[in-house]
Every structure is written in structure tokens, then in C-alpha cells.
Amino acid sequence: MNSLLAISSLKLVLLALVALLAVVIWRYSATALAGEPDKLRFMRALALTLTATIFTLLSNHLLLFWLGWCWISLSLQQLLLFYPERPRAQLAAHKKALSARAGEILLAVAFILLYVEFGTADISSLISQASGQQASLSLVGHVATVLLVLVALIKCAQLPLHGWLIQVVEAPTPVSALLHAGIINLGGILLLIFSPLL
């Protein structure tokens, strides 16, 4: 029976990096938001975002990975709207939400295609099968890999999808730290995890 959560050497390294960033950003947030009346709300949203990131990294099932991916975006949305009365914060959060939903839809389609191609939703099994048959991927498999790359570009806020990233200055500074040191890099992490397909 396949496990819904799994750890590999790659995931151990990524988890160590996420844990280090989590500690640094958590401490920075606690200091930077000292005296902020809504600090507890921010820290809860930060904890949700970090937990979602760890959950996503540990996921060994396409559906769980996708749910974690969505969870990260939704909890990040709370951080971007920490100051909901600021119009530019609302605009940045709206643009990020549109970008995130597009990425989530493309990721869902990619995962469905991968399931069709390999007959499994277990990521370890899928990667194992892909390692031995890269040259013989069908059109469905190739479309899935192209979609994974597009999702990574969207998550990494690459041109021309970077507009929301410039406007996050309306959120508290720790949100920028979290984005630039962590969340923005999830696109690259996605490609690392699924690299045998590429």
C-alpha cells in the first residue's frame, strides 16, 4: 500500500530549508509586529501558511499535493490582506488570487493528465515510472509536463505574471520575507519534485 505522505532525501533537504526559514521569519515577524494590535491574527495566518507548505512538501498523493498547494495560496491571501483598508493591498491580493487560481486550475489539469498517463496518483510511484520511460511519454504526458512548467512560472511570479508581487509592499514586511525566501520558490520546488518527467 502506498503512503499518502512520504519523505525522500530531496524532501528532507527541502524540509530543513523550510524549517530554517520558518524559524527566521517567525522570529522576525514577532519583532517587526511588536505593538501591532492584530499581531495574533497575522501570526495565525503565518502559521497556517508554513503548515500548508510543510504539508505540501510531505504529500505523496497528487490530490493531497494539490490541496496543500491551494491551502498555501489561501492562507497567503490572509497575510496579503492584513491591512484590508488599503486599496493597494486589496489590488495586490486580488491580482495574486487570480494568478493563484489560474495556477491551481492548471496544476489540477496537469495532475489529472499524469494520473491518466501513469495510472496512479501516488507521487513516488509516478516518479519511479517516469524515470524509466521519459522518452516514451505520450502526448498526454508531454502536455502534463508543459502544464507543470507553466504552473511553476505562475507561482514564481515570472514575467508577465509578476504585477502582484510588486504591490505586496502594502502588506507587513514579514510577508515580503516569506514570499521572497519561500513561497515564490515553490514553483522551483514543484519542478524539482517532478523533475524525472521533464
PDB file of C-alpha atoms in Angstrom:
ATOM      1  CA  MET A   1       0.000   0.000   0.000  1.00  0.00           C
ATOM      2  CA  ASN A   2       1.297   3.430  -0.907  1.00  0.00           C
ATOM      3  CA  SER A   3       1.635   6.146   1.688  1.00  0.00           C
ATOM      4  CA  LEU A   4      -0.195   9.465   1.424  1.00  0.00           C
ATOM      5  CA  LEU A   5       2.821  11.214   2.933  1.00  0.00           C
ATOM      6  CA  ALA A   6       6.444  10.396   2.153  1.00  0.00           C
ATOM      7  CA  ILE A   7       9.954  11.593   2.848  1.00  0.00           C
ATOM      8  CA  SER A   8      12.811  11.338   0.377  1.00  0.00           C
ATOM      9  CA  SER A   9      16.326  12.754   0.552  1.00  0.00           C
ATOM     10  CA  LEU A  10      15.196  15.710  -1.592  1.00  0.00           C
ATOM     11  CA  LYS A  11      12.208  16.330   0.661  1.00  0.00           C
ATOM     12  CA  LEU A  12      14.418  16.149   3.775  1.00  0.00           C
ATOM     13  CA  VAL A  13      16.654  18.889   2.396  1.00  0.00           C
ATOM     14  CA  LEU A  14      13.639  20.995   1.410  1.00  0.00           C
ATOM     15  CA  LEU A  15      12.009  20.466   4.820  1.00  0.00           C
ATOM     16  CA  ALA A  16      15.219  21.539   6.553  1.00  0.00           C
ATOM     17  CA  LEU A  17      15.290  24.724   4.465  1.00  0.00           C
ATOM     18  CA  VAL A  18      11.598  25.405   5.134  1.00  0.00           C
ATOM     19  CA  ALA A  19      12.107  24.820   8.868  1.00  0.00           C
ATOM     20  CA  LEU A  20      15.057  27.226   8.944  1.00  0.00           C
ATOM     21  CA  LEU A  21      13.112  29.876   7.036  1.00  0.00           C
ATOM     22  CA  ALA A  22      10.078  29.314   9.256  1.00  0.00           C
ATOM     23  CA  VAL A  23      12.083  29.967  12.424  1.00  0.00           C
ATOM     24  CA  VAL A  24      13.757  33.075  10.990  1.00  0.00           C
ATOM     25  CA  ILE A  25      10.536  34.538   9.554  1.00  0.00           C
ATOM     26  CA  TRP A  26       8.564  33.690  12.712  1.00  0.00           C
ATOM     27  CA  ARG A  27      11.083  35.481  14.945  1.00  0.00           C
ATOM     28  CA  TYR A  28      11.330  38.405  12.527  1.00  0.00           C
ATOM     29  CA  SER A  29       7.525  38.688  12.440  1.00  0.00           C
ATOM     30  CA  ALA A  30       7.268  38.634  16.220  1.00  0.00           C
ATOM     31  CA  THR A  31       9.759  41.512  16.425  1.00  0.00           C
ATOM     32  CA  ALA A  32       8.538  43.506  13.411  1.00  0.00           C
ATOM     33  CA  LEU A  33       4.913  43.409  14.540  1.00  0.00           C
ATOM     34  CA  ALA A  34       5.549  44.219  18.190  1.00  0.00           C
ATOM     35  CA  GLY A  35       2.825  46.632  19.254  1.00  0.00           C
ATOM     36  CA  GLU A  36       0.612  45.774  16.271  1.00  0.00           C
ATOM     37  CA  PRO A  37      -2.941  45.303  17.599  1.00  0.00           C
ATOM     38  CA  ASP A  38      -3.683  42.465  15.158  1.00  0.00           C
ATOM     39  CA  LYS A  39      -0.377  40.651  15.615  1.00  0.00           C
ATOM     40  CA  LEU A  40      -2.079  37.422  16.726  1.00  0.00           C
ATOM     41  CA  ARG A  41      -4.174  37.294  13.539  1.00  0.00           C
ATOM     42  CA  PHE A  42      -1.009  37.714  11.479  1.00  0.00           C
ATOM     43  CA  MET A  43       0.851  35.003  13.386  1.00  0.00           C
ATOM     44  CA  ARG A  44      -2.062  32.582  12.923  1.00  0.00           C
ATOM     45  CA  ALA A  45      -2.104  33.200   9.161  1.00  0.00           C
ATOM     46  CA  LEU A  46       1.682  32.809   9.057  1.00  0.00           C
ATOM     47  CA  ALA A  47       1.446  29.516  10.967  1.00  0.00           C
ATOM     48  CA  LEU A  48      -1.218  28.281   8.531  1.00  0.00           C
ATOM     49  CA  THR A  49       0.946  29.203   5.547  1.00  0.00           C
ATOM     50  CA  LEU A  50       4.016  27.475   6.972  1.00  0.00           C
ATOM     51  CA  THR A  51       1.995  24.386   7.930  1.00  0.00           C
ATOM     52  CA  ALA A  52       0.498  24.245   4.441  1.00  0.00           C
ATOM     53  CA  THR A  53       3.979  24.419   2.927  1.00  0.00           C
ATOM     54  CA  ILE A  54       5.224  21.513   5.048  1.00  0.00           C
ATOM     55  CA  PHE A  55       2.067  19.511   4.287  1.00  0.00           C
ATOM     56  CA  THR A  56       2.548  20.077   0.558  1.00  0.00           C
ATOM     57  CA  LEU A  57       6.185  19.012   0.679  1.00  0.00           C
ATOM     58  CA  LEU A  58       5.316  15.813   2.544  1.00  0.00           C
ATOM     59  CA  SER A  59       2.371  14.926   0.291  1.00  0.00           C
ATOM     60  CA  ASN A  60       2.832  11.755  -1.717  1.00  0.00           C
ATOM     61  CA  HIS A  61      -0.547  11.818  -3.437  1.00  0.00           C
ATOM     62  CA  LEU A  62      -1.497  14.136  -6.283  1.00  0.00           C
ATOM     63  CA  LEU A  63      -4.753  15.205  -4.619  1.00  0.00           C
ATOM     64  CA  LEU A  64      -3.078  15.971  -1.284  1.00  0.00           C
ATOM     65  CA  PHE A  65      -0.311  17.895  -3.036  1.00  0.00           C
ATOM     66  CA  TRP A  66      -2.902  19.934  -4.921  1.00  0.00           C
ATOM     67  CA  LEU A  67      -4.919  20.605  -1.748  1.00  0.00           C
ATOM     68  CA  GLY A  68      -1.745  21.750   0.017  1.00  0.00           C
ATOM     69  CA  TRP A  69      -0.864  23.977  -2.942  1.00  0.00           C
ATOM     70  CA  CYS A  70      -4.308  25.622  -2.698  1.00  0.00           C
ATOM     71  CA  TRP A  71      -4.031  25.882   1.098  1.00  0.00           C
ATOM     72  CA  ILE A  72      -0.770  27.822   0.754  1.00  0.00           C
ATOM     73  CA  SER A  73      -2.428  30.333  -1.580  1.00  0.00           C
ATOM     74  CA  LEU A  74      -5.488  30.785   0.622  1.00  0.00           C
ATOM     75  CA  SER A  75      -3.501  31.328   3.808  1.00  0.00           C
ATOM     76  CA  LEU A  76      -1.103  33.669   1.996  1.00  0.00           C
ATOM     77  CA  GLN A  77      -4.152  35.673   0.896  1.00  0.00           C
ATOM     78  CA  GLN A  78      -4.890  36.398   4.569  1.00  0.00           C
ATOM     79  CA  LEU A  79      -1.373  37.761   5.006  1.00  0.00           C
ATOM     80  CA  LEU A  80      -1.615  39.943   1.903  1.00  0.00           C
ATOM     81  CA  LEU A  81      -4.880  41.393   3.227  1.00  0.00           C
ATOM     82  CA  PHE A  82      -3.538  42.065   6.706  1.00  0.00           C
ATOM     83  CA  TYR A  83      -4.381  45.732   6.124  1.00  0.00           C
ATOM     84  CA  PRO A  84      -7.705  45.287   4.280  1.00  0.00           C
ATOM     85  CA  GLU A  85      -8.469  49.005   4.285  1.00  0.00           C
ATOM     86  CA  ARG A  86      -5.530  49.764   1.974  1.00  0.00           C
ATOM     87  CA  PRO A  87      -6.607  49.867  -1.687  1.00  0.00           C
ATOM     88  CA  ARG A  88      -3.195  48.763  -2.975  1.00  0.00           C
ATOM     89  CA  ALA A  89      -3.209  45.798  -0.589  1.00  0.00           C
ATOM     90  CA  GLN A  90      -6.617  44.827  -1.955  1.00  0.00           C
ATOM     91  CA  LEU A  91      -5.349  45.168  -5.518  1.00  0.00           C
ATOM     92  CA  ALA A  92      -2.238  43.072  -4.839  1.00  0.00           C
ATOM     93  CA  ALA A  93      -4.321  40.394  -3.106  1.00  0.00           C
ATOM     94  CA  HIS A  94      -6.828  40.374  -5.971  1.00  0.00           C
ATOM     95  CA  LYS A  95      -4.100  40.009  -8.603  1.00  0.00           C
ATOM     96  CA  LYS A  96      -2.422  37.279  -6.557  1.00  0.00           C
ATOM     97  CA  ALA A  97      -5.762  35.473  -6.163  1.00  0.00           C
ATOM     98  CA  LEU A  98      -6.327  35.493  -9.936  1.00  0.00           C
ATOM     99  CA  SER A  99      -2.808  34.238 -10.549  1.00  0.00           C
ATOM    100  CA  ALA A 100      -3.158  31.566  -7.858  1.00  0.00           C
ATOM    101  CA  ARG A 101      -6.493  30.281  -9.176  1.00  0.00           C
ATOM    102  CA  ALA A 102      -5.047  30.037 -12.703  1.00  0.00           C
ATOM    103  CA  GLY A 103      -2.078  28.092 -11.363  1.00  0.00           C
ATOM    104  CA  GLU A 104      -4.305  25.814  -9.286  1.00  0.00           C
ATOM    105  CA  ILE A 105      -6.528  25.002 -12.270  1.00  0.00           C
ATOM    106  CA  LEU A 106      -3.512  24.250 -14.468  1.00  0.00           C
ATOM    107  CA  LEU A 107      -1.976  22.112 -11.711  1.00  0.00           C
ATOM    108  CA  ALA A 108      -5.230  20.157 -11.352  1.00  0.00           C
ATOM    109  CA  VAL A 109      -5.321  19.530 -15.109  1.00  0.00           C
ATOM    110  CA  ALA A 110      -1.635  18.501 -15.093  1.00  0.00           C
ATOM    111  CA  PHE A 111      -2.248  16.073 -12.230  1.00  0.00           C
ATOM    112  CA  ILE A 112      -5.302  14.572 -13.942  1.00  0.00           C
ATOM    113  CA  LEU A 113      -3.220  14.070 -17.087  1.00  0.00           C
ATOM    114  CA  LEU A 114      -0.419  12.489 -15.049  1.00  0.00           C
ATOM    115  CA  TYR A 115      -2.936  10.125 -13.498  1.00  0.00           C
ATOM    116  CA  VAL A 116      -4.212   9.208 -16.967  1.00  0.00           C
ATOM    117  CA  GLU A 117      -0.640   8.724 -18.216  1.00  0.00           C
ATOM    118  CA  PHE A 118       0.689   6.630 -15.328  1.00  0.00           C
ATOM    119  CA  GLY A 119      -2.444   5.130 -13.773  1.00  0.00           C
ATOM    120  CA  THR A 120      -1.524   6.211 -10.261  1.00  0.00           C
ATOM    121  CA  ALA A 121      -1.950   9.241  -8.022  1.00  0.00           C
ATOM    122  CA  ASP A 122       0.947   8.136  -5.815  1.00  0.00           C
ATOM    123  CA  ILE A 123       3.765  10.600  -6.489  1.00  0.00           C
ATOM    124  CA  SER A 124       6.591   8.178  -5.598  1.00  0.00           C
ATOM    125  CA  SER A 125       5.211   5.520  -7.959  1.00  0.00           C
ATOM    126  CA  LEU A 126       4.624   8.092 -10.669  1.00  0.00           C
ATOM    127  CA  ILE A 127       8.195   9.412 -10.398  1.00  0.00           C
ATOM    128  CA  SER A 128       9.563   5.872 -10.358  1.00  0.00           C
ATOM    129  CA  GLN A 129       7.663   5.005 -13.540  1.00  0.00           C
ATOM    130  CA  ALA A 130       8.631   8.290 -15.189  1.00  0.00           C
ATOM    131  CA  SER A 131      12.332   7.731 -14.502  1.00  0.00           C
ATOM    132  CA  GLY A 132      12.304   4.713 -16.774  1.00  0.00           C
ATOM    133  CA  GLN A 133      10.120   5.962 -19.603  1.00  0.00           C
ATOM    134  CA  GLN A 134      10.884   9.643 -20.236  1.00  0.00           C
ATOM    135  CA  ALA A 135      11.500   9.122 -23.944  1.00  0.00           C
ATOM    136  CA  SER A 136       8.230   7.259 -24.323  1.00  0.00           C
ATOM    137  CA  LEU A 137       5.802   9.742 -22.773  1.00  0.00           C
ATOM    138  CA  SER A 138       2.594  10.050 -24.741  1.00  0.00           C
ATOM    139  CA  LEU A 139       1.114  13.371 -25.835  1.00  0.00           C
ATOM    140  CA  VAL A 140      -0.878  13.405 -22.578  1.00  0.00           C
ATOM    141  CA  GLY A 141       2.350  13.090 -20.572  1.00  0.00           C
ATOM    142  CA  HIS A 142       4.058  15.841 -22.548  1.00  0.00           C
ATOM    143  CA  VAL A 143       1.090  18.190 -22.094  1.00  0.00           C
ATOM    144  CA  ALA A 144       1.177  17.475 -18.348  1.00  0.00           C
ATOM    145  CA  THR A 145       4.868  18.398 -18.156  1.00  0.00           C
ATOM    146  CA  VAL A 146       4.294  21.639 -20.071  1.00  0.00           C
ATOM    147  CA  LEU A 147       1.485  22.496 -17.634  1.00  0.00           C
ATOM    148  CA  LEU A 148       3.779  21.793 -14.661  1.00  0.00           C
ATOM    149  CA  VAL A 149       6.302  24.263 -16.076  1.00  0.00           C
ATOM    150  CA  LEU A 150       3.559  26.875 -16.600  1.00  0.00           C
ATOM    151  CA  VAL A 151       2.362  26.379 -13.015  1.00  0.00           C
ATOM    152  CA  ALA A 152       5.930  26.868 -11.780  1.00  0.00           C
ATOM    153  CA  LEU A 153       6.256  30.100 -13.776  1.00  0.00           C
ATOM    154  CA  ILE A 154       2.972  31.376 -12.348  1.00  0.00           C
ATOM    155  CA  LYS A 155       3.962  30.506  -8.763  1.00  0.00           C
ATOM    156  CA  CYS A 156       7.378  32.115  -9.222  1.00  0.00           C
ATOM    157  CA  ALA A 157       5.704  35.313 -10.479  1.00  0.00           C
ATOM    158  CA  GLN A 158       7.761  35.381 -13.668  1.00  0.00           C
ATOM    159  CA  LEU A 159       7.138  37.985 -16.362  1.00  0.00           C
ATOM    160  CA  PRO A 160       4.417  38.879 -17.278  1.00  0.00           C
ATOM    161  CA  LEU A 161       2.742  37.447 -14.159  1.00  0.00           C
ATOM    162  CA  HIS A 162       4.732  39.473 -11.635  1.00  0.00           C
ATOM    163  CA  GLY A 163       2.458  42.524 -11.252  1.00  0.00           C
ATOM    164  CA  TRP A 164       1.002  41.461  -7.909  1.00  0.00           C
ATOM    165  CA  LEU A 165       4.461  40.847  -6.456  1.00  0.00           C
ATOM    166  CA  ILE A 166       5.494  44.478  -6.832  1.00  0.00           C
ATOM    167  CA  GLN A 167       2.451  45.624  -4.861  1.00  0.00           C
ATOM    168  CA  VAL A 168       2.930  43.431  -1.782  1.00  0.00           C
ATOM    169  CA  VAL A 169       4.729  46.337  -0.138  1.00  0.00           C
ATOM    170  CA  GLU A 170       1.325  47.196   1.328  1.00  0.00           C
ATOM    171  CA  ALA A 171       1.485  44.038   3.453  1.00  0.00           C
ATOM    172  CA  PRO A 172       3.682  43.841   6.569  1.00  0.00           C
ATOM    173  CA  THR A 173       7.389  43.412   5.811  1.00  0.00           C
ATOM    174  CA  PRO A 174       7.487  39.788   7.065  1.00  0.00           C
ATOM    175  CA  VAL A 175       5.101  38.878   4.216  1.00  0.00           C
ATOM    176  CA  SER A 176       7.748  40.008   1.724  1.00  0.00           C
ATOM    177  CA  ALA A 177      10.311  37.926   3.591  1.00  0.00           C
ATOM    178  CA  LEU A 178       8.030  34.889   3.429  1.00  0.00           C
ATOM    179  CA  LEU A 179       7.300  35.430  -0.252  1.00  0.00           C
ATOM    180  CA  HIS A 180      10.824  36.061  -1.450  1.00  0.00           C
ATOM    181  CA  ALA A 181      12.533  33.493   0.745  1.00  0.00           C
ATOM    182  CA  GLY A 182       9.917  30.794   0.422  1.00  0.00           C
ATOM    183  CA  ILE A 183       6.564  30.895  -1.339  1.00  0.00           C
ATOM    184  CA  ILE A 184       7.883  32.275  -4.626  1.00  0.00           C
ATOM    185  CA  ASN A 185      10.317  29.351  -4.760  1.00  0.00           C
ATOM    186  CA  LEU A 186       7.552  26.740  -4.659  1.00  0.00           C
ATOM    187  CA  GLY A 187       7.445  26.717  -8.440  1.00  0.00           C
ATOM    188  CA  GLY A 188      11.054  25.576  -8.486  1.00  0.00           C
ATOM    189  CA  ILE A 189      10.314  23.010  -5.792  1.00  0.00           C
ATOM    190  CA  LEU A 190       7.442  21.675  -7.904  1.00  0.00           C
ATOM    191  CA  LEU A 191       9.852  21.213 -10.805  1.00  0.00           C
ATOM    192  CA  LEU A 192      12.430  19.534  -8.548  1.00  0.00           C
ATOM    193  CA  ILE A 193       9.896  17.032  -7.234  1.00  0.00           C
ATOM    194  CA  PHE A 194       8.613  16.192 -10.702  1.00  0.00           C
ATOM    195  CA  SER A 195      11.997  16.534 -12.468  1.00  0.00           C
ATOM    196  CA  PRO A 196      12.059  12.940 -13.804  1.00  0.00           C
ATOM    197  CA  LEU A 197       9.130  13.945 -16.015  1.00  0.00           C
ATOM    198  CA  LEU A 198      10.877  16.946 -17.524  1.00  0.00           C
TER     199      LEU A 198
END
